[in-house]
Amino acid sequence: KNYAPWPGLVADPKTATVKMPSNRNQVFHWIFFFGTDNFAWIEENNLKQYGPFKEQMISKYMPQKVTDIKKKTLPAAVEQIEHYIKEKEKNSKFKPYDTSDLEFDRILNEKPVVAKKRKTADKSTSSSTSKKTRNSNDISAEFNDSTLFKTTNDTLNSAAIIDSNFDFNDEVRDEEKKIMDLKAKSVVLDAKNIKPLNKKIGFLGVGKMGAGLVKNLLHSKHDVTIWDRNVERCEQFKEINATVAANPEDLVENTDIIFSCLSEPRVSRQVMYSNCGAKKSLNSSKGYIELSTMSIEVSLDLSGPIKEVGGRYLEAQIQGDISQANEGTVIFVTAGDESLFYEVQSCFQAMGAYSYFISSNIGDACIMNLALQNLKATALVGLAESMSILDRFKLKFNDFLEIFDRSQMQCEFLRSKHQQIMGKKYENQLTLKYLQKDINLTLDVANQIKQPLLVAANTNEILKQAIRKGYSNLDSSAI
C-alpha cells in the first residue's frame, strides 16, 4: 500500500485498542511498529520474519528509495528493533512499549456488558463456564513464527489450557517441543532402493507431516527445494541438502514438480493466491500435487490456475500418521492427471508404502480420504467409550487388549490408540484438531448431498468437546 516494509513486533492481541477487521478470508495480527511507536492489525500474508529478510529489505528501502519522511523514521525504526533484540537477550520479559497505557485504552473503548437476569437457578455454573474457555494455541498457531520483521513469537505461543482433572505427565506437555532427527534415515527407506526422479522437486509446508515426507525425499537423493511459513523450521533441512525458497512464487519458479502439504484448506488457498503465491509462477511445464486434506470444492479451486496455463494437477490424499510419514509408510490416494501420477512414482515410493490412482476426476480422492478419516474417527470414539466402561467397573485394560488382539476386530490403528490411552503417553501421531477438521469436512460434503451421517455428527461433537477442554494440539487418543 505504497509503504516500505517496516520493522515490527507481534504484540499480545489482548492489548488491542482497535477491533480486529472481520474479514473471514484473512488472518490478522496486532503489530507494534518500531520508530513510529504505534499499532495496527496487519494481514498475515503481509508479514515476514525480521532476521532472514533484514538485509534484503534494508538494502532495498533504506534510505534512498523512500520518501523524505520515511528517510528519517525507517533508520530509527531499524535501530530500535536492533536495540530490542539485544535487550531481549538480557531480559526475556523486556517489551518495547508500555502495556499499562494500552490496557487503559482497551478498557476505555470496551462497551459495558449488561447482565441478563436468569430465569432459573443453574447448579452447573462452573462447568458451563469452563466450556467457554478457548485454547490460546488456536490463535493462528500455524503462523506464530512467520511475521514481518518479527523477532519473537512469545505472544502467540502460550500453552494450551489443560483440564485440571486430567493427569498429563511432563512428557505429554513437552510433546510439542520434540524435534525430528532429520539425519536418521528410515530403515524402511533403506530397503526400497529408489532411483530418484531427475527433476527438481518443490515442497510447500514442512510441518509435522511434511517434515517426515521431505526427509525421506532428501534421503532418497531427490533434489528438493522447500518453503514453510516458519522460516526457522526450514533452516534445519539445509543440513540434509535441502534448498530453501523465499516464498511460494520463488519455489514454483525454480522447480518442476510441486508438492503442497499444508494444515488446512484456507492455508492452501492463501499459498496459491496471495501475494508472492504459487499461482504467479505456474506454467505448462509445472506439475502440482496437493497432499492437504480438503473438500472437492477447494481441490477444484486450486486446480483452476494450474489447468489454465496447461499445467498438470494431482490430488494425493495421505492416509497415515506422523510416525508413518517419518518412516515412509503412508498411503497416497490420488486422482487427477494420470501421467503425473506415474511420473512421480519415485517420490511416492520414497514417502510412502503404496500409492493408488482412483480416477481422473478431481475430487474423487478427497471423498475417498474423508470416508477413511470418518471411519478412523468413529472407531476411535468407540474405543474410548469402551475403555471408559472398563474404567468404571475397574476391569483391566490389558485383558481387554489381549481379547481384542485375538478377535476379528484387531487392527494396528486401534491397538496403538489403546496403548496410548492406557499409558497416558500421548505421542502426537494424529493431532486431535486435524482429525476434527476432517470430520467437519465430511459432514459438509454429506450435507451437500443430503446424506445423513448420525454417527459422524455425534463423533464430531465428542471431538469438539475434547478440543474445548484444551486437548487440541495433542494426539486424538486424548479424547
Short mmCIF file of C-alpha atoms in Angstrom, two decimals:
data_model
loop_
_atom_site.label_atom_id
_atom_site.label_comp_id
_atom_site.label_asym_id
_atom_site.label_seq_id
_atom_site.Cartn_x
_atom_site.Cartn_y
_atom_site.Cartn_z
CA LYS A 1 0.00 0.00 0.00
CA ASN A 2 2.84 2.35 -1.01
CA TYR A 3 4.67 1.89 2.31
CA ALA A 4 8.12 0.41 2.67
CA PRO A 5 8.33 -2.84 4.69
CA TRP A 6 8.59 -1.80 8.33
CA PRO A 7 10.18 -3.45 11.40
CA GLY A 8 7.52 -4.52 13.89
CA LEU A 9 6.69 -6.93 16.66
CA VAL A 10 3.73 -9.27 17.07
CA ALA A 11 2.04 -7.90 20.17
CA ASP A 12 -0.41 -9.52 22.55
CA PRO A 13 -3.84 -9.32 20.84
CA LYS A 14 -5.40 -8.81 24.29
CA THR A 15 -3.83 -5.31 24.35
CA ALA A 16 -5.52 -4.30 21.08
CA THR A 17 -7.36 -1.00 21.33
CA VAL A 18 -8.99 -1.36 17.92
CA LYS A 19 -11.37 -4.14 16.90
CA MET A 20 -9.85 -6.72 14.57
CA PRO A 21 -11.19 -6.48 10.96
CA SER A 22 -13.94 -9.01 10.30
CA ASN A 23 -12.59 -10.48 7.07
CA ARG A 24 -13.08 -14.25 7.17
CA ASN A 25 -10.65 -14.80 4.31
CA GLN A 26 -7.74 -13.19 6.17
CA VAL A 27 -5.91 -13.80 9.43
CA PHE A 28 -4.78 -10.65 11.25
CA HIS A 29 -2.15 -9.99 13.92
CA TRP A 30 -1.82 -6.99 16.26
CA ILE A 31 1.53 -5.40 15.31
CA PHE A 32 3.65 -2.84 17.18
CA PHE A 33 5.73 -0.67 14.81
CA PHE A 34 9.19 0.47 15.88
CA GLY A 35 10.10 4.08 15.09
CA THR A 36 6.50 5.28 14.92
CA ASP A 37 5.51 3.58 18.20
CA ASN A 38 2.01 2.78 17.01
CA PHE A 39 -0.07 -0.35 16.45
CA ALA A 40 -2.26 -1.81 13.71
CA TRP A 41 -3.95 -5.04 12.64
CA ILE A 42 -1.91 -6.49 9.76
CA GLU A 43 -2.87 -9.34 7.43
CA GLU A 44 -0.84 -12.48 7.92
CA ASN A 45 0.20 -12.71 4.27
CA ASN A 46 1.89 -9.29 4.60
CA LEU A 47 4.26 -10.45 7.34
CA LYS A 48 7.85 -11.71 7.08
CA GLN A 49 10.44 -12.60 9.69
CA TYR A 50 12.91 -9.88 10.55
CA GLY A 51 16.12 -11.94 10.67
CA PRO A 52 16.04 -13.72 7.29
CA PHE A 53 14.75 -10.69 5.35
CA LYS A 54 16.62 -7.93 7.21
CA GLU A 55 19.46 -7.30 4.76
CA GLN A 56 17.22 -7.62 1.70
CA MET A 57 14.67 -5.11 2.96
CA ILE A 58 17.15 -2.58 4.35
CA SER A 59 19.29 -2.54 1.21
CA LYS A 60 16.19 -2.10 -0.95
CA TYR A 61 14.28 0.53 1.02
CA MET A 62 16.71 2.48 3.21
CA PRO A 63 17.29 5.29 2.72
CA GLN A 64 17.45 6.23 -0.95
CA LYS A 65 14.23 4.62 -2.19
CA VAL A 66 11.75 6.02 0.32
CA THR A 67 10.14 9.40 0.75
CA ASP A 68 11.76 12.11 2.90
CA ILE A 69 9.54 11.45 5.90
CA LYS A 70 10.44 7.76 5.82
CA LYS A 71 14.14 8.55 5.47
CA LYS A 72 14.02 9.97 8.96
CA THR A 73 11.87 7.29 10.53
CA LEU A 74 12.92 3.98 8.96
CA PRO A 75 16.57 4.10 10.09
CA ALA A 76 15.37 4.94 13.59
CA ALA A 77 12.94 2.03 13.46
CA VAL A 78 15.70 -0.39 12.45
CA GLU A 79 17.91 0.98 15.22
CA GLN A 80 15.12 0.43 17.75
CA ILE A 81 14.43 -3.15 16.73
CA GLU A 82 18.14 -3.98 16.93
CA HIS A 83 18.19 -2.47 20.44
CA TYR A 84 15.12 -4.54 21.31
CA ILE A 85 16.81 -7.77 20.16
CA LYS A 86 19.85 -7.08 22.37
CA GLU A 87 17.70 -6.21 25.40
CA LYS A 88 15.51 -9.26 24.87
CA GLU A 89 18.57 -11.50 25.14
CA LYS A 90 19.37 -9.97 28.54
CA ASN A 91 15.80 -9.85 29.83
CA SER A 92 13.20 -12.16 28.28
CA LYS A 93 10.36 -10.03 29.72
CA PHE A 94 11.57 -6.80 28.09
CA LYS A 95 8.92 -5.05 25.98
CA PRO A 96 9.47 -2.05 23.66
CA TYR A 97 6.15 -0.48 24.66
CA ASP A 98 4.26 0.37 27.86
CA THR A 99 1.34 -2.05 28.29
CA SER A 100 -0.34 -0.02 31.02
CA ASP A 101 -1.50 2.68 28.61
CA LEU A 102 -2.71 0.05 26.18
CA GLU A 103 -4.72 -1.66 28.89
CA PHE A 104 -6.27 1.69 29.88
CA ASP A 105 -7.24 2.43 26.26
CA ARG A 106 -8.68 -1.05 25.81
CA ILE A 107 -10.86 -0.76 28.91
CA LEU A 108 -11.93 2.75 27.89
CA ASN A 109 -13.07 1.52 24.48
CA GLU A 110 -14.90 -1.53 25.79
CA LYS A 111 -18.67 -1.39 25.71
CA PRO A 112 -20.35 -2.15 29.04
CA VAL A 113 -22.00 -5.54 29.18
CA VAL A 114 -25.49 -5.58 30.61
CA ALA A 115 -26.09 -8.77 32.55
CA LYS A 116 -29.32 -10.56 31.78
CA LYS A 117 -31.47 -11.86 34.59
CA ARG A 118 -31.60 -15.62 34.82
CA LYS A 119 -35.00 -17.19 34.95
CA THR A 120 -33.92 -20.26 36.92
CA ALA A 121 -31.05 -21.20 39.15
CA ASP A 122 -28.29 -23.19 37.50
CA LYS A 123 -26.25 -25.55 39.61
CA SER A 124 -23.73 -26.24 36.89
CA THR A 125 -22.27 -22.74 36.71
CA SER A 126 -18.67 -23.84 36.98
CA SER A 127 -18.96 -26.48 34.28
CA SER A 128 -20.73 -24.16 31.85
CA THR A 129 -18.07 -21.53 32.42
CA SER A 130 -15.27 -23.95 31.72
CA LYS A 131 -16.85 -24.92 28.41
CA LYS A 132 -16.43 -21.35 27.19
CA THR A 133 -12.65 -21.40 27.70
CA ARG A 134 -10.70 -21.21 24.46
CA ASN A 135 -7.38 -22.78 23.70
CA SER A 136 -4.98 -19.90 23.12
CA ASN A 137 -2.93 -22.03 20.71
CA ASP A 138 -5.85 -21.81 18.28
CA ILE A 139 -4.98 -18.14 17.62
CA SER A 140 -3.20 -18.87 14.36
CA ALA A 141 -0.70 -21.24 15.91
CA GLU A 142 0.33 -22.26 12.42
CA PHE A 143 1.64 -18.73 11.72
CA ASN A 144 3.23 -17.91 15.05
CA ASP A 145 6.75 -17.80 13.56
CA SER A 146 6.12 -16.05 10.27
CA THR A 147 5.85 -12.29 10.67
CA LEU A 148 7.25 -9.17 9.06
CA PHE A 149 10.47 -8.07 10.77
CA LYS A 150 9.40 -10.19 13.73
CA THR A 151 11.89 -11.01 16.46
CA THR A 152 9.93 -13.15 18.92
CA ASN A 153 6.91 -15.42 19.00
CA ASP A 154 6.18 -15.49 22.72
CA THR A 155 2.89 -13.63 22.41
CA LEU A 156 1.36 -16.29 20.19
CA ASN A 157 2.93 -19.32 21.80
CA SER A 158 1.13 -19.60 25.13
CA ALA A 159 0.43 -23.08 26.42
CA ALA A 160 -2.82 -24.89 25.80
CA ILE A 161 -5.42 -24.75 28.55
CA ILE A 162 -5.39 -28.21 30.11
CA ASP A 163 -8.25 -29.65 32.12
CA SER A 164 -7.02 -29.84 35.72
CA ASN A 165 -8.83 -33.15 36.18
CA PHE A 166 -6.68 -34.84 33.54
CA ASP A 167 -3.40 -36.41 34.63
CA PHE A 168 -0.86 -35.43 31.95
CA ASN A 169 2.79 -36.14 32.64
CA ASP A 170 5.73 -33.96 31.63
CA GLU A 171 6.39 -35.99 28.50
CA VAL A 172 2.91 -35.16 27.20
CA ARG A 173 3.24 -31.46 27.96
CA ASP A 174 6.61 -31.30 26.20
CA GLU A 175 5.39 -33.18 23.11
CA GLU A 176 5.19 -30.01 21.02
CA LYS A 177 8.87 -29.26 21.73
CA LYS A 178 10.22 -32.50 20.27
CA ILE A 179 12.40 -32.11 17.18
CA MET A 180 12.64 -34.75 14.49
CA ASP A 181 16.07 -36.26 13.87
CA LEU A 182 16.43 -35.35 10.20
CA LYS A 183 19.73 -37.15 9.76
CA ALA A 184 18.31 -40.52 10.85
CA LYS A 185 17.46 -42.49 7.71
CA SER A 186 14.36 -44.70 7.78
CA VAL A 187 15.09 -48.43 7.83
CA VAL A 188 12.12 -48.93 5.51
CA LEU A 189 13.52 -46.40 3.05
CA ASP A 190 16.89 -48.18 3.05
CA ALA A 191 15.27 -51.34 1.75
CA LYS A 192 13.43 -49.65 -1.13
CA ASN A 193 16.40 -48.99 -3.45
CA ILE A 194 14.79 -45.96 -5.13
CA LYS A 195 16.04 -44.29 -8.30
CA PRO A 196 15.32 -40.57 -7.78
CA LEU A 197 13.33 -38.56 -10.31
CA ASN A 198 15.62 -36.45 -12.48
CA LYS A 199 13.63 -33.27 -11.90
CA LYS A 200 13.61 -30.52 -9.31
CA ILE A 201 11.06 -31.11 -6.54
CA GLY A 202 9.38 -28.29 -4.62
CA PHE A 203 7.70 -28.90 -1.27
CA LEU A 204 5.35 -26.37 0.34
CA GLY A 205 4.93 -26.97 4.09
CA VAL A 206 7.34 -28.84 6.37
CA GLY A 207 5.11 -29.19 9.44
CA LYS A 208 4.68 -32.41 11.39
CA MET A 209 3.58 -34.47 8.38
CA GLY A 210 5.55 -32.60 5.74
CA ALA A 211 8.84 -32.82 7.65
CA GLY A 212 8.92 -36.62 7.52
CA LEU A 213 7.94 -36.70 3.85
CA VAL A 214 10.64 -34.19 2.88
CA LYS A 215 13.23 -36.01 4.95
CA ASN A 216 12.59 -39.23 3.01
CA LEU A 217 12.71 -37.42 -0.34
CA LEU A 218 16.10 -35.97 0.56
CA HIS A 219 17.48 -39.26 1.88
CA SER A 220 16.46 -40.91 -1.40
CA LYS A 221 18.63 -38.35 -3.27
CA HIS A 222 15.83 -36.22 -4.74
CA ASP A 223 16.64 -32.58 -5.47
CA VAL A 224 14.26 -30.76 -3.11
CA THR A 225 13.51 -27.08 -2.53
CA ILE A 226 11.28 -26.30 0.45
CA TRP A 227 9.23 -23.42 1.83
CA ASP A 228 7.30 -23.01 5.07
CA ARG A 229 5.69 -20.08 6.84
CA ASN A 230 8.03 -20.86 9.74
CA VAL A 231 11.44 -19.88 8.34
CA GLU A 232 13.31 -21.36 11.30
CA ARG A 233 11.69 -24.73 10.60
CA CYS A 234 13.20 -24.69 7.11
CA GLU A 235 16.74 -23.91 8.27
CA GLN A 236 17.32 -27.32 9.82
CA PHE A 237 16.68 -29.03 6.46
CA LYS A 238 19.75 -27.35 4.99
CA GLU A 239 21.79 -29.88 6.98
CA ILE A 240 20.46 -32.65 4.71
CA ASN A 241 20.92 -30.68 1.46
CA ALA A 242 17.53 -29.01 1.05
CA THR A 243 17.30 -25.66 -0.72
CA VAL A 244 15.08 -23.06 0.98
CA ALA A 245 12.90 -20.75 -1.13
CA ALA A 246 11.97 -17.22 -0.06
CA ASN A 247 8.27 -17.67 -0.87
CA PRO A 248 5.89 -19.98 -2.81
CA GLU A 249 6.30 -17.96 -6.02
CA ASP A 250 10.07 -18.40 -5.87
CA LEU A 251 9.74 -22.13 -5.12
CA VAL A 252 7.41 -22.82 -8.06
CA GLU A 253 9.58 -20.78 -10.43
CA ASN A 254 12.67 -22.85 -9.64
CA THR A 255 11.17 -26.37 -9.51
CA ASP A 256 9.37 -28.76 -11.88
CA ILE A 257 7.11 -30.82 -9.58
CA ILE A 258 5.50 -29.13 -6.58
CA PHE A 259 4.06 -30.94 -3.55
CA SER A 260 1.83 -28.98 -1.17
CA CYS A 261 1.31 -30.31 2.38
CA LEU A 262 -0.40 -27.62 4.46
CA SER A 263 -2.50 -27.61 7.61
CA GLU A 264 -5.92 -26.72 6.21
CA PRO A 265 -7.76 -25.65 3.01
CA ARG A 266 -7.68 -21.97 3.97
CA VAL A 267 -3.88 -22.04 4.08
CA SER A 268 -3.68 -23.93 0.77
CA ARG A 269 -5.70 -21.19 -0.88
CA GLN A 270 -3.56 -18.45 0.66
CA VAL A 271 -0.36 -20.10 -0.56
CA MET A 272 -1.81 -20.36 -4.06
CA TYR A 273 -3.43 -16.95 -4.45
CA SER A 274 -1.77 -14.50 -2.05
CA ASN A 275 0.98 -12.00 -2.82
CA CYS A 276 4.12 -13.98 -3.81
CA GLY A 277 1.85 -17.04 -4.09
CA ALA A 278 2.39 -20.16 -6.18
CA LYS A 279 -0.02 -19.04 -8.92
CA LYS A 280 2.33 -16.33 -10.19
CA SER A 281 4.98 -18.82 -11.37
CA LEU A 282 2.76 -21.56 -12.80
CA ASN A 283 3.16 -22.57 -16.43
CA SER A 284 2.57 -25.55 -18.72
CA SER A 285 5.77 -27.32 -17.60
CA LYS A 286 4.74 -27.50 -13.93
CA GLY A 287 3.16 -30.42 -12.10
CA TYR A 288 1.28 -29.59 -8.87
CA ILE A 289 0.43 -32.29 -6.32
CA GLU A 290 -1.87 -31.37 -3.42
CA LEU A 291 -1.36 -33.53 -0.32
CA SER A 292 -3.51 -31.48 2.11
CA THR A 293 -6.88 -32.88 3.22
CA MET A 294 -9.68 -30.85 1.63
CA SER A 295 -13.12 -30.84 0.05
CA ILE A 296 -13.92 -31.25 -3.65
CA GLU A 297 -14.61 -27.52 -3.99
CA VAL A 298 -11.21 -26.49 -2.65
CA SER A 299 -9.38 -29.04 -4.79
CA LEU A 300 -11.19 -27.82 -7.93
CA ASP A 301 -10.41 -24.23 -6.94
CA LEU A 302 -6.69 -24.98 -6.60
CA SER A 303 -6.57 -26.92 -9.86
CA GLY A 304 -8.05 -23.98 -11.82
CA PRO A 305 -4.93 -21.76 -12.15
CA ILE A 306 -2.78 -24.79 -12.96
CA LYS A 307 -5.03 -26.05 -15.75
CA GLU A 308 -5.46 -22.53 -17.15
CA VAL A 309 -1.75 -22.42 -18.06
CA GLY A 310 -1.61 -26.02 -19.28
CA GLY A 311 -0.01 -27.49 -16.16
CA ARG A 312 -0.89 -30.81 -14.54
CA TYR A 313 -2.72 -31.26 -11.23
CA LEU A 314 -2.97 -34.29 -8.98
CA GLU A 315 -4.66 -34.56 -5.59
CA ALA A 316 -2.80 -37.10 -3.45
CA GLN A 317 -4.53 -37.54 -0.11
CA ILE A 318 -2.47 -39.04 2.70
CA GLN A 319 -3.61 -42.00 4.78
CA GLY A 320 -1.26 -42.35 7.72
CA ASP A 321 0.06 -40.53 10.76
CA ILE A 322 3.18 -38.58 11.69
CA SER A 323 5.25 -41.66 12.57
CA GLN A 324 4.34 -43.29 9.24
CA ALA A 325 5.32 -40.12 7.38
CA ASN A 326 8.67 -40.24 9.15
CA GLU A 327 9.16 -43.94 8.35
CA GLY A 328 7.95 -43.62 4.74
CA THR A 329 4.96 -45.96 5.11
CA VAL A 330 1.94 -43.71 4.43
CA ILE A 331 -0.58 -44.48 1.67
CA PHE A 332 -1.39 -41.99 -1.11
CA VAL A 333 -4.91 -41.94 -2.58
CA THR A 334 -4.78 -39.93 -5.81
CA ALA A 335 -7.00 -38.51 -8.55
CA GLY A 336 -6.41 -36.09 -11.41
CA ASP A 337 -3.67 -36.23 -14.04
CA GLU A 338 -2.68 -39.86 -14.54
CA SER A 339 0.58 -39.08 -16.38
CA LEU A 340 1.76 -37.03 -13.40
CA PHE A 341 0.87 -39.90 -11.05
CA TYR A 342 3.18 -42.29 -12.91
CA GLU A 343 5.92 -39.70 -13.42
CA VAL A 344 6.36 -39.10 -9.65
CA GLN A 345 6.33 -42.75 -8.59
CA SER A 346 9.86 -42.46 -7.20
CA CYS A 347 8.64 -39.69 -4.89
CA PHE A 348 5.63 -41.71 -3.73
CA GLN A 349 7.90 -44.71 -3.14
CA ALA A 350 10.26 -42.60 -1.04
CA MET A 351 7.48 -41.06 1.03
CA GLY A 352 5.07 -43.99 1.35
CA ALA A 353 4.30 -47.68 1.13
CA TYR A 354 1.56 -47.59 -1.54
CA SER A 355 0.01 -45.14 -3.99
CA TYR A 356 -3.42 -45.64 -5.59
CA PHE A 357 -4.84 -43.86 -8.63
CA ILE A 358 -8.63 -43.69 -8.19
CA SER A 359 -9.74 -41.75 -11.28
CA SER A 360 -9.12 -38.70 -13.44
CA ASN A 361 -11.97 -36.83 -11.73
CA ILE A 362 -10.66 -34.18 -9.37
CA GLY A 363 -12.34 -34.61 -6.01
CA ASP A 364 -12.66 -38.39 -6.03
CA ALA A 365 -9.53 -38.86 -3.92
CA CYS A 366 -10.77 -36.22 -1.48
CA ILE A 367 -14.04 -38.10 -0.93
CA MET A 368 -12.24 -41.44 -0.55
CA ASN A 369 -9.90 -39.93 2.02
CA LEU A 370 -12.72 -38.29 4.00
CA ALA A 371 -14.60 -41.60 4.09
CA LEU A 372 -11.50 -43.29 5.54
CA GLN A 373 -10.97 -40.49 8.06
CA ASN A 374 -14.61 -40.75 9.10
CA LEU A 375 -14.19 -44.46 9.82
CA LYS A 376 -10.98 -43.77 11.72
CA ALA A 377 -12.61 -41.13 13.95
CA THR A 378 -15.78 -43.06 14.73
CA ALA A 379 -13.76 -46.19 15.55
CA LEU A 380 -11.52 -44.17 17.89
CA VAL A 381 -14.52 -42.72 19.72
CA GLY A 382 -15.96 -46.22 20.05
CA LEU A 383 -12.71 -47.42 21.58
CA ALA A 384 -12.61 -44.52 24.03
CA GLU A 385 -16.20 -45.19 25.16
CA SER A 386 -15.48 -48.90 25.57
CA MET A 387 -12.46 -48.13 27.72
CA SER A 388 -14.49 -45.70 29.84
CA ILE A 389 -16.89 -48.59 30.66
CA LEU A 390 -13.95 -50.77 31.70
CA ASP A 391 -12.63 -47.96 33.86
CA ARG A 392 -15.93 -47.53 35.70
CA PHE A 393 -16.09 -51.26 36.52
CA LYS A 394 -12.36 -51.39 37.44
CA LEU A 395 -11.60 -54.04 34.80
CA LYS A 396 -8.08 -54.39 33.39
CA PHE A 397 -7.25 -52.67 30.13
CA ASN A 398 -4.59 -55.31 29.40
CA ASP A 399 -7.24 -58.07 29.45
CA PHE A 400 -9.31 -56.04 27.00
CA LEU A 401 -6.31 -55.63 24.68
CA GLU A 402 -5.46 -59.34 24.77
CA ILE A 403 -9.01 -60.31 23.84
CA PHE A 404 -9.14 -57.56 21.20
CA ASP A 405 -5.90 -58.82 19.61
CA ARG A 406 -7.36 -62.31 19.22
CA SER A 407 -10.68 -61.13 17.79
CA GLN A 408 -11.75 -60.21 14.26
CA MET A 409 -11.76 -56.55 15.29
CA GLN A 410 -7.98 -56.42 15.74
CA CYS A 411 -6.21 -53.62 13.83
CA GLU A 412 -2.95 -51.74 14.38
CA PHE A 413 -4.62 -48.32 14.49
CA LEU A 414 -6.95 -49.11 17.40
CA ARG A 415 -4.27 -51.15 19.13
CA SER A 416 -1.84 -48.21 19.13
CA LYS A 417 -4.54 -45.82 20.35
CA HIS A 418 -5.48 -48.26 23.12
CA GLN A 419 -1.87 -48.31 24.31
CA GLN A 420 -1.67 -44.51 24.27
CA ILE A 421 -4.87 -44.19 26.31
CA MET A 422 -3.80 -46.91 28.72
CA GLY A 423 -0.34 -45.47 29.32
CA LYS A 424 -1.36 -41.80 29.10
CA LYS A 425 1.62 -41.24 26.80
CA TYR A 426 0.15 -39.15 24.00
CA GLU A 427 2.96 -39.05 21.46
CA ASN A 428 1.36 -36.91 18.78
CA GLN A 429 0.67 -39.01 15.70
CA LEU A 430 -2.85 -37.98 14.67
CA THR A 431 -3.48 -34.48 16.02
CA LEU A 432 -6.94 -34.04 17.51
CA LYS A 433 -7.72 -30.69 15.87
CA TYR A 434 -6.88 -32.04 12.40
CA LEU A 435 -9.00 -35.16 12.85
CA GLN A 436 -11.94 -32.98 13.91
CA LYS A 437 -11.32 -30.77 10.88
CA ASP A 438 -11.55 -33.85 8.61
CA ILE A 439 -14.83 -34.98 10.21
CA ASN A 440 -16.21 -31.49 9.81
CA LEU A 441 -15.31 -31.58 6.10
CA THR A 442 -17.01 -34.98 5.81
CA LEU A 443 -20.20 -33.61 7.35
CA ASP A 444 -20.12 -30.61 4.99
CA VAL A 445 -19.86 -32.93 1.98
CA ALA A 446 -22.67 -35.15 3.30
CA ASN A 447 -24.87 -32.10 3.88
CA GLN A 448 -24.48 -31.03 0.25
CA ILE A 449 -25.94 -34.34 -0.96
CA LYS A 450 -28.45 -34.60 1.94
CA GLN A 451 -26.80 -37.77 3.24
CA PRO A 452 -27.40 -38.25 6.99
CA LEU A 453 -24.29 -39.18 8.99
CA LEU A 454 -25.64 -39.57 12.51
CA VAL A 455 -22.64 -41.40 13.97
CA ALA A 456 -20.18 -38.95 12.38
CA ALA A 457 -22.17 -36.00 13.73
CA ASN A 458 -22.00 -37.36 17.29
CA THR A 459 -18.32 -38.17 16.84
CA ASN A 460 -17.69 -34.59 15.78
CA GLU A 461 -19.33 -33.28 18.96
CA ILE A 462 -17.14 -35.54 21.12
CA LEU A 463 -14.01 -34.32 19.34
CA LYS A 464 -15.10 -30.68 19.72
CA GLN A 465 -15.69 -31.22 23.43
CA ALA A 466 -12.12 -32.52 23.82
CA ILE A 467 -10.81 -29.51 21.89
CA ARG A 468 -12.71 -27.12 24.17
CA LYS A 469 -11.01 -28.76 27.15
CA GLY A 470 -7.63 -27.85 25.71
CA TYR A 471 -6.51 -31.09 24.03
CA SER A 472 -6.47 -29.51 20.55
CA ASN A 473 -2.75 -29.97 19.84
CA LEU A 474 -2.43 -33.39 21.48
CA ASP A 475 -2.91 -36.77 19.85
CA SER A 476 -6.52 -37.70 19.13
CA SER A 477 -6.31 -40.54 21.65
CA ALA A 478 -6.52 -37.83 24.33
CA ILE A 479 -10.31 -37.90 23.93
#
